[in-house]
XYZ file of N, CA, C and O in Angstrom:
304
model
N -67.324 86.204 -47.471
C -67.927 87.122 -48.369
C -67.952 88.518 -47.789
O -67.043 88.970 -47.108
N -69.019 89.167 -48.069
C -69.182 90.579 -47.726
C -69.132 90.819 -46.220
O -68.600 91.827 -45.764
N -69.675 89.898 -45.408
C -69.720 90.096 -43.961
C -68.329 90.242 -43.368
O -68.132 90.978 -42.404
N -67.333 89.557 -43.919
C -65.980 89.648 -43.390
C -65.303 90.951 -43.792
O -64.344 91.365 -43.159
N -65.780 91.601 -44.848
C -65.131 92.796 -45.369
C -65.668 94.086 -44.768
O -65.017 95.115 -44.847
N -66.856 94.034 -44.171
C -67.453 95.242 -43.610
C -66.953 95.489 -42.193
O -66.606 94.577 -41.468
N -66.940 96.760 -41.808
C -66.535 97.145 -40.458
C -67.557 96.606 -39.463
O -68.751 96.568 -39.740
N -67.068 96.182 -38.297
C -67.976 95.666 -37.281
C -67.720 96.377 -35.963
O -66.692 97.007 -35.756
N -68.696 96.258 -35.067
C -68.623 96.920 -33.782
C -69.339 96.068 -32.744
O -70.227 95.285 -33.095
N -68.960 96.211 -31.472
C -69.671 95.503 -30.406
C -70.972 96.225 -30.106
O -71.025 97.454 -30.067
N -72.012 95.445 -29.877
C -73.336 95.993 -29.599
C -73.924 95.201 -28.438
O -73.766 93.981 -28.376
N -74.598 95.890 -27.520
C -75.253 95.188 -26.410
C -76.213 94.142 -26.971
O -76.905 94.392 -27.966
N -76.237 92.973 -26.354
C -77.057 91.857 -26.842
C -78.498 92.285 -27.111
O -79.041 92.031 -28.185
N -79.100 92.974 -26.149
C -80.506 93.372 -26.288
C -80.710 94.394 -27.406
O -81.814 94.543 -27.906
N -79.657 95.121 -27.784
C -79.764 96.134 -28.841
C -79.392 95.585 -30.219
O -79.398 96.325 -31.196
N -79.059 94.303 -30.278
C -78.567 93.736 -31.536
C -79.675 93.219 -32.459
O -79.401 92.844 -33.594
N -80.929 93.216 -31.984
C -82.044 92.748 -32.817
C -82.131 93.613 -34.073
O -82.005 94.843 -34.011
N -82.340 92.970 -35.205
C -82.435 93.609 -36.524
C -81.092 94.135 -37.031
O -81.045 94.876 -38.010
N -80.003 93.758 -36.377
C -78.670 94.079 -36.876
C -78.130 92.839 -37.578
O -78.697 91.750 -37.481
N -77.000 92.985 -38.250
C -76.388 91.876 -38.977
C -75.194 91.364 -38.187
O -74.318 92.145 -37.803
N -75.167 90.064 -37.931
C -74.090 89.452 -37.147
C -72.750 89.646 -37.844
O -72.644 89.511 -39.062
N -71.720 89.949 -37.056
C -70.382 90.130 -37.592
C -69.446 88.998 -37.205
O -68.266 89.041 -37.512
N -69.978 88.000 -36.513
C -69.159 86.876 -36.065
C -70.044 85.663 -35.849
O -71.268 85.766 -35.873
N -69.419 84.538 -35.624
C -70.155 83.333 -35.253
C -70.456 83.354 -33.767
O -69.709 83.935 -32.978
N -71.553 82.716 -33.377
C -71.835 82.384 -31.985
C -72.165 80.897 -31.980
O -73.102 80.470 -32.659
N -71.361 80.119 -31.264
C -71.544 78.672 -31.180
C -72.039 78.281 -29.796
O -71.532 78.803 -28.795
N -72.990 77.380 -29.747
C -73.386 76.750 -28.498
C -72.511 75.511 -28.356
O -72.460 74.677 -29.271
N -71.770 75.419 -27.253
C -70.791 74.343 -27.122
C -70.919 73.658 -25.774
O -70.937 74.343 -24.757
N -70.960 72.313 -25.701
C -71.124 71.453 -26.869
C -72.553 71.551 -27.401
O -73.404 72.024 -26.672
N -72.820 71.167 -28.562
C -72.081 70.352 -29.512
C -71.318 71.150 -30.562
O -70.735 70.559 -31.457
N -71.326 72.468 -30.492
C -70.587 73.262 -31.476
C -71.436 73.686 -32.656
O -70.919 73.950 -33.736
N -72.730 73.747 -32.451
C -73.649 74.162 -33.522
C -73.746 75.688 -33.510
O -74.000 76.289 -32.463
N -73.553 76.340 -34.668
C -73.649 77.809 -34.674
C -75.080 78.288 -34.468
O -76.005 77.781 -35.090
N -75.227 79.249 -33.567
C -76.505 79.938 -33.365
C -76.601 81.078 -34.372
O -77.660 81.369 -34.898
N -75.471 81.725 -34.616
C -75.380 82.840 -35.565
C -74.150 82.665 -36.436
O -73.138 82.139 -35.975
N -74.240 83.159 -37.656
C -73.105 83.177 -38.571
C -72.951 84.595 -39.113
O -73.925 85.348 -39.178
N -71.741 84.990 -39.485
C -71.532 86.329 -40.038
C -72.451 86.576 -41.236
O -72.602 85.714 -42.102
N -73.072 87.755 -41.247
C -73.968 88.125 -42.341
C -75.419 87.777 -42.078
O -76.317 88.202 -42.799
N -75.670 87.015 -41.015
C -77.030 86.592 -40.681
C -77.737 87.680 -39.872
O -77.135 88.324 -39.014
N -79.039 87.864 -40.134
C -79.832 88.841 -39.387
C -80.063 88.321 -37.970
O -80.404 87.157 -37.775
N -79.868 89.186 -36.991
C -80.098 88.826 -35.593
C -81.558 89.128 -35.274
O -81.991 90.273 -35.346
N -82.309 88.092 -34.950
C -83.733 88.259 -34.638
C -83.933 88.249 -33.125
O -83.040 87.838 -32.365
N -85.106 88.671 -32.694
C -85.429 88.626 -31.270
C -85.393 87.185 -30.765
O -84.952 86.925 -29.648
N -85.830 86.233 -31.606
C -85.790 84.815 -31.210
C -84.367 84.367 -30.910
O -84.134 83.624 -29.951
N -83.399 84.809 -31.720
C -81.996 84.448 -31.511
C -81.503 85.037 -30.186
O -80.863 84.355 -29.388
N -81.815 86.309 -29.944
C -81.387 86.958 -28.692
C -82.015 86.248 -27.494
O -81.339 85.976 -26.501
N -83.312 85.912 -27.587
C -83.976 85.216 -26.485
C -83.352 83.835 -26.252
O -83.208 83.400 -25.106
N -82.974 83.153 -27.324
C -82.331 81.847 -27.192
C -80.965 81.976 -26.514
O -80.623 81.175 -25.649
N -80.204 82.996 -26.900
C -78.900 83.233 -26.261
C -79.093 83.525 -24.772
O -78.380 82.987 -23.926
N -80.070 84.360 -24.434
C -80.348 84.670 -23.028
C -80.752 83.408 -22.264
O -80.319 83.187 -21.126
N -81.589 82.559 -22.891
C -82.005 81.299 -22.277
C -80.798 80.387 -22.044
O -80.634 79.821 -20.961
N -79.942 80.260 -23.058
C -78.764 79.402 -22.947
C -77.817 79.912 -21.852
O -77.252 79.120 -21.094
N -77.656 81.233 -21.764
C -76.810 81.817 -20.716
C -77.375 81.491 -19.333
O -76.645 81.117 -18.424
N -78.701 81.635 -19.190
C -79.362 81.380 -17.917
C -79.189 79.915 -17.492
O -79.037 79.619 -16.312
N -79.188 79.021 -18.457
C -79.024 77.584 -18.188
C -77.556 77.202 -17.983
O -77.252 76.054 -17.699
N -76.643 78.168 -18.164
C -75.230 77.905 -17.937
C -74.514 77.271 -19.113
O -73.425 76.729 -18.959
N -75.119 77.345 -20.299
C -74.491 76.779 -21.490
C -73.266 77.606 -21.871
O -73.230 78.818 -21.675
N -72.294 76.954 -22.461
C -71.088 77.627 -22.923
C -71.275 78.060 -24.372
O -71.735 77.281 -25.202
N -70.948 79.315 -24.656
C -71.002 79.821 -26.018
C -69.629 80.307 -26.410
O -68.902 80.869 -25.588
N -69.263 80.078 -27.658
C -67.947 80.464 -28.143
C -68.087 81.241 -29.436
O -69.129 81.222 -30.074
N -67.000 81.907 -29.815
C -66.961 82.638 -31.063
C -67.190 84.132 -30.895
O -66.976 84.896 -31.816
N -67.627 84.538 -29.713
C -67.932 85.948 -29.492
C -66.701 86.687 -28.980
O -65.818 86.093 -28.351
N -66.651 87.980 -29.241
C -65.584 88.835 -28.709
C -65.746 88.998 -27.194
O -64.783 89.222 -26.485
N -66.997 88.908 -26.734
C -67.330 89.088 -25.323
C -67.616 87.708 -24.723
O -68.653 87.123 -25.011
N -66.709 87.169 -23.885
C -66.906 85.824 -23.333
C -68.211 85.673 -22.549
O -68.766 84.586 -22.476
N -68.711 86.760 -21.948
C -69.961 86.698 -21.186
C -71.180 86.748 -22.113
O -72.303 86.528 -21.677
N -70.975 87.043 -23.376
C -72.030 87.164 -24.400
C -73.082 88.196 -23.976
O -74.273 88.001 -24.157
N -72.615 89.292 -23.359
C -73.485 90.438 -23.084
C -73.513 91.365 -24.288
O -74.373 92.244 -24.380
N -72.561 91.191 -25.192
C -72.454 91.984 -26.415
C -72.208 91.049 -27.599
O -71.618 89.986 -27.435
N -72.655 91.463 -28.769
C -72.387 90.721 -29.999
C -71.679 91.635 -30.978
O -71.913 92.854 -30.989
N -70.819 91.057 -31.791
C -70.170 91.806 -32.866
C -71.181 91.906 -34.007
O -71.705 90.889 -34.474
N -71.502 93.129 -34.393
C -72.456 93.357 -35.479
C -71.779 94.191 -36.565
O -70.829 94.923 -36.296
N -72.294 94.075 -37.771
C -71.748 94.859 -38.864
C -72.222 96.299 -38.745
O -73.351 96.566 -38.344
N -71.345 97.213 -39.092
C -71.686 98.635 -39.070
C -72.778 98.902 -40.101
O -72.803 98.301 -41.176
N -73.692 99.755 -39.738
C -74.754 100.143 -40.675
C -74.145 100.954 -41.815
O -73.268 101.782 -41.588
N -74.605 100.689 -43.022
C -74.105 101.456 -44.161
C -75.249 102.132 -44.878
O -76.394 101.823 -44.676
C-alpha cells in the first residue's frame, strides 16, 4: 500500500520513535515481524529491539545489519 510508495530514509534507532516504519524488522528465529511497513515505531518497539540486540538475537529485514538505524518513511 501507501508505505511502499512513500520515500524512506535511514534514521538512528533511538530517533525513530513516533516515526513510521519503512521496512520490516524480523526477529529470527522464529521469523516473527517486530515491525511492518506503515506501522508506527513506539518507544516499546525500540526498547525491545535494543533488548534483543543485547541478548544477541538475530534480526533481519533492515537496511542496517547492526540495526543501529531503521528505514522510516519521510515526513510529509
